[in-house]
Amino acid sequence: MLLRRLAGSALRRGANDGGVLAAVRAEIAHELSSSPPSLQSQDIPDFSTVSDPQRGQEVLLRRRDASEEVLVSAMLAPLRFEGEEPLPRDALMKVFVSKPDVKPVMRFDCRAFAGEGDGGSADYDVTAACYHPFAGDAGVDKYEGPQFRDLDPQLQVALKGYLLARGVNSKLASSLLHHLVEKELWQYVNWLKTLEEMFSKDH
């Protein structure tokens, strides 16, 4: 982003800071985002936001009624490249389904990805399904079941349907993925603005 796009121009300007201030300001203009994004109720109609810190990476949502609670945590997957070009970002989702006074807690690991084309829609795949005596009781020494892809295909479809029936659908995946990408952009711009303030003091 910043260095790749601007090193060839701004850093040759001979300023005392090596052209950093000019490069930062050009990048801010390119990536400008004025306010932190927020998840709207119409984007996640079945869920409420539990946690979405402006400077944090994770979003936590909850859906609860008298019979069960569904928690969804999501964060962007690490950036991947094809050659020198960055690939569209994915989001990593963990879904916990629990029932009052009932053990165990079901956990689903999912990967949300942007759909093909410019429609902005997304979907998700389930990558793992397991259960714990309570949320957070995972461990490297505990058997968590077979790989999801190794399960019987009908069971895979049924487990995905179990999530869909609880509001974990493509609309939720789209909303979360879009929000996380916009949020990271806002965080990046604010990081640049801090750099701008630091280097401005040298001029």
Short mmCIF file of C-alpha atoms in Angstrom, two decimals:
data_model
loop_
_atom_site.label_atom_id
_atom_site.label_comp_id
_atom_site.label_asym_id
_atom_site.label_seq_id
_atom_site.Cartn_x
_atom_site.Cartn_y
_atom_site.Cartn_z
CA MET A 1 0.00 0.00 0.00
CA LEU A 2 1.85 3.06 1.29
CA LEU A 3 5.47 2.24 0.45
CA ARG A 4 4.82 0.29 -2.74
CA ARG A 5 2.65 3.03 -4.25
CA LEU A 6 4.63 6.07 -3.16
CA ALA A 7 8.28 5.18 -2.69
CA GLY A 8 9.03 5.89 -6.33
CA SER A 9 7.78 9.47 -6.16
CA ALA A 10 7.50 11.06 -2.74
CA LEU A 11 10.71 9.68 -1.34
CA ARG A 12 12.75 11.41 -4.05
CA ARG A 13 11.60 14.90 -3.05
CA GLY A 14 14.53 15.57 -0.76
CA ALA A 15 12.60 16.66 2.35
CA ASN A 16 14.27 16.37 5.76
CA ASP A 17 12.03 13.43 6.57
CA GLY A 18 12.89 11.64 3.33
CA GLY A 19 9.50 12.48 1.86
CA VAL A 20 7.56 10.57 4.52
CA LEU A 21 5.13 13.39 5.31
CA ALA A 22 4.24 13.94 1.66
CA ALA A 23 3.81 10.20 1.16
CA VAL A 24 1.59 9.85 4.22
CA ARG A 25 -0.63 12.76 3.14
CA ALA A 26 -0.98 11.33 -0.35
CA GLU A 27 -1.98 7.96 1.10
CA ILE A 28 -4.53 9.58 3.43
CA ALA A 29 -6.10 11.33 0.44
CA HIS A 30 -6.20 8.03 -1.42
CA GLU A 31 -7.72 6.00 1.43
CA LEU A 32 -9.78 8.70 3.13
CA SER A 33 -12.45 7.36 5.50
CA SER A 34 -14.16 9.95 7.66
CA SER A 35 -15.87 8.00 10.43
CA PRO A 36 -15.69 4.56 12.04
CA PRO A 37 -18.14 2.08 10.48
CA SER A 38 -20.79 0.45 12.64
CA LEU A 39 -23.02 -2.55 12.17
CA GLN A 40 -26.64 -1.50 11.69
CA SER A 41 -29.59 -3.51 12.96
CA GLN A 42 -30.91 -3.95 9.42
CA ASP A 43 -27.60 -5.59 8.47
CA ILE A 44 -27.82 -8.17 11.25
CA PRO A 45 -31.57 -8.42 11.97
CA ASP A 46 -31.35 -11.57 14.08
CA PHE A 47 -28.37 -10.46 16.19
CA SER A 48 -27.26 -7.72 18.54
CA THR A 49 -23.72 -6.39 18.81
CA VAL A 50 -21.95 -7.41 22.01
CA SER A 51 -18.52 -5.99 21.23
CA ASP A 52 -17.06 -4.03 18.33
CA PRO A 53 -14.17 -1.89 19.64
CA GLN A 54 -12.99 0.78 17.21
CA ARG A 55 -9.35 -0.22 17.60
CA GLY A 56 -9.95 -3.97 17.95
CA GLN A 57 -9.98 -6.61 15.25
CA GLU A 58 -12.82 -8.80 16.49
CA VAL A 59 -16.59 -8.34 16.33
CA LEU A 60 -18.86 -10.30 18.69
CA LEU A 61 -22.59 -10.75 18.02
CA ARG A 62 -25.30 -12.51 19.99
CA ARG A 63 -28.71 -13.96 19.31
CA ARG A 64 -30.58 -15.19 22.37
CA ASP A 65 -34.04 -16.42 23.25
CA ALA A 66 -35.51 -18.62 25.96
CA SER A 67 -34.26 -21.83 24.38
CA GLU A 68 -30.70 -21.07 23.25
CA GLU A 69 -27.93 -18.56 22.71
CA VAL A 70 -25.90 -18.12 19.54
CA LEU A 71 -22.61 -16.20 19.70
CA VAL A 72 -20.72 -15.22 16.54
CA SER A 73 -17.19 -13.84 16.66
CA ALA A 74 -15.52 -12.67 13.46
CA MET A 75 -12.25 -11.13 12.36
CA LEU A 76 -10.44 -10.71 9.07
CA ALA A 77 -8.26 -13.56 7.89
CA PRO A 78 -4.59 -12.78 7.22
CA LEU A 79 -3.93 -11.04 3.93
CA ARG A 80 -3.03 -13.38 1.06
CA PHE A 81 -1.32 -12.60 -2.23
CA GLU A 82 -1.33 -13.99 -5.74
CA GLY A 83 2.05 -12.91 -6.99
CA GLU A 84 2.27 -9.29 -5.87
CA GLU A 85 -1.49 -8.66 -5.95
CA PRO A 86 -3.52 -8.95 -2.75
CA LEU A 87 -6.48 -11.30 -2.90
CA PRO A 88 -9.93 -10.29 -1.61
CA ARG A 89 -10.11 -10.60 2.16
CA ASP A 90 -11.88 -13.45 3.91
CA ALA A 91 -13.31 -13.38 7.42
CA LEU A 92 -12.87 -16.06 10.06
CA MET A 93 -16.03 -16.75 12.04
CA LYS A 94 -16.60 -18.84 15.14
CA VAL A 95 -20.18 -19.73 16.02
CA PHE A 96 -21.10 -21.05 19.48
CA VAL A 97 -24.56 -22.54 20.13
CA SER A 98 -25.55 -23.23 23.72
CA LYS A 99 -28.74 -24.06 25.57
CA PRO A 100 -29.55 -23.12 29.19
CA ASP A 101 -28.40 -25.77 31.67
CA VAL A 102 -27.42 -28.11 28.83
CA LYS A 103 -23.94 -29.29 27.99
CA PRO A 104 -21.99 -29.40 25.74
CA VAL A 105 -21.55 -26.19 23.70
CA MET A 106 -21.43 -26.61 19.93
CA ARG A 107 -18.73 -24.69 18.05
CA PHE A 108 -18.50 -24.13 14.32
CA ASP A 109 -15.48 -22.62 12.58
CA CYS A 110 -16.41 -20.88 9.33
CA ARG A 111 -14.70 -18.88 6.60
CA ALA A 112 -16.65 -16.09 4.93
CA PHE A 113 -15.57 -15.07 1.43
CA ALA A 114 -16.63 -12.53 -1.15
CA GLY A 115 -18.73 -13.85 -4.00
CA GLU A 116 -17.68 -13.58 -7.61
CA GLY A 117 -18.58 -10.39 -9.46
CA ASP A 118 -19.14 -6.86 -8.17
CA GLY A 119 -22.39 -7.47 -6.31
CA GLY A 120 -20.67 -7.31 -2.95
CA SER A 121 -22.41 -10.45 -1.67
CA ALA A 122 -20.58 -13.06 0.36
CA ASP A 123 -21.12 -16.58 1.59
CA TYR A 124 -19.33 -18.89 3.98
CA ASP A 125 -18.10 -22.44 4.33
CA VAL A 126 -18.06 -24.45 7.54
CA THR A 127 -14.49 -25.65 8.13
CA ALA A 128 -14.88 -27.38 11.50
CA ALA A 129 -17.60 -28.54 13.88
CA CYS A 130 -16.96 -29.72 17.44
CA TYR A 131 -18.28 -29.41 20.96
CA HIS A 132 -16.90 -28.49 24.38
CA PRO A 133 -18.18 -28.88 27.94
CA PHE A 134 -18.26 -25.07 27.98
CA ALA A 135 -17.23 -22.21 25.68
CA GLY A 136 -13.46 -21.78 25.55
CA ASP A 137 -12.70 -25.34 26.68
CA ALA A 138 -10.73 -26.19 23.54
CA GLY A 139 -7.25 -27.60 23.84
CA VAL A 140 -4.58 -29.14 21.63
CA ASP A 141 -4.72 -32.35 23.65
CA LYS A 142 -8.47 -32.87 23.23
CA TYR A 143 -10.11 -34.81 20.46
CA GLU A 144 -12.46 -32.49 18.57
CA GLY A 145 -13.83 -34.90 16.01
CA PRO A 146 -12.88 -35.54 12.37
CA GLN A 147 -12.13 -32.88 9.79
CA PHE A 148 -15.37 -31.33 8.60
CA ARG A 149 -14.58 -32.20 4.99
CA ASP A 150 -14.29 -35.87 6.02
CA LEU A 151 -17.81 -36.02 7.45
CA ASP A 152 -20.58 -37.70 5.50
CA PRO A 153 -21.81 -35.18 2.88
CA GLN A 154 -25.38 -35.39 4.18
CA LEU A 155 -24.17 -34.57 7.68
CA GLN A 156 -22.20 -31.60 6.34
CA VAL A 157 -25.34 -30.27 4.66
CA ALA A 158 -27.42 -30.86 7.80
CA LEU A 159 -24.94 -29.00 10.02
CA LYS A 160 -24.84 -26.05 7.60
CA GLY A 161 -28.64 -26.05 7.67
CA TYR A 162 -28.51 -26.02 11.48
CA LEU A 163 -26.57 -22.74 11.30
CA LEU A 164 -28.81 -21.26 8.61
CA ALA A 165 -31.86 -21.90 10.80
CA ARG A 166 -30.17 -19.80 13.49
CA GLY A 167 -29.58 -16.78 11.29
CA VAL A 168 -25.99 -17.58 10.33
CA ASN A 169 -26.57 -17.04 6.62
CA SER A 170 -25.02 -15.35 3.59
CA LYS A 171 -26.53 -11.97 4.58
CA LEU A 172 -24.78 -12.13 7.93
CA ALA A 173 -21.53 -13.22 6.28
CA SER A 174 -21.77 -10.32 3.79
CA SER A 175 -22.48 -7.78 6.52
CA LEU A 176 -19.64 -8.97 8.72
CA LEU A 177 -17.10 -9.17 5.90
CA HIS A 178 -17.99 -5.71 4.57
CA HIS A 179 -17.91 -4.21 8.06
CA LEU A 180 -14.55 -5.74 8.95
CA VAL A 181 -12.94 -4.54 5.71
CA GLU A 182 -14.29 -1.00 6.22
CA LYS A 183 -13.24 -1.05 9.86
CA GLU A 184 -9.68 -2.04 9.01
CA LEU A 185 -9.54 0.74 6.41
CA TRP A 186 -10.70 3.26 9.03
CA GLN A 187 -8.05 1.98 11.46
CA TYR A 188 -5.38 2.25 8.76
CA VAL A 189 -6.32 5.84 7.93
CA ASN A 190 -6.19 6.81 11.60
CA TRP A 191 -2.79 5.16 11.89
CA LEU A 192 -1.64 7.28 8.94
CA LYS A 193 -3.04 10.43 10.58
CA THR A 194 -0.97 9.70 13.68
CA LEU A 195 2.12 9.42 11.47
CA GLU A 196 1.18 12.70 9.79
CA GLU A 197 0.93 14.44 13.15
CA MET A 198 4.30 13.06 14.26
CA PHE A 199 6.18 14.09 11.11
CA SER A 200 4.41 17.46 10.87
CA LYS A 201 6.23 18.52 14.03
CA ASP A 202 9.53 18.29 12.15
CA HIS A 203 8.43 20.92 9.59
#
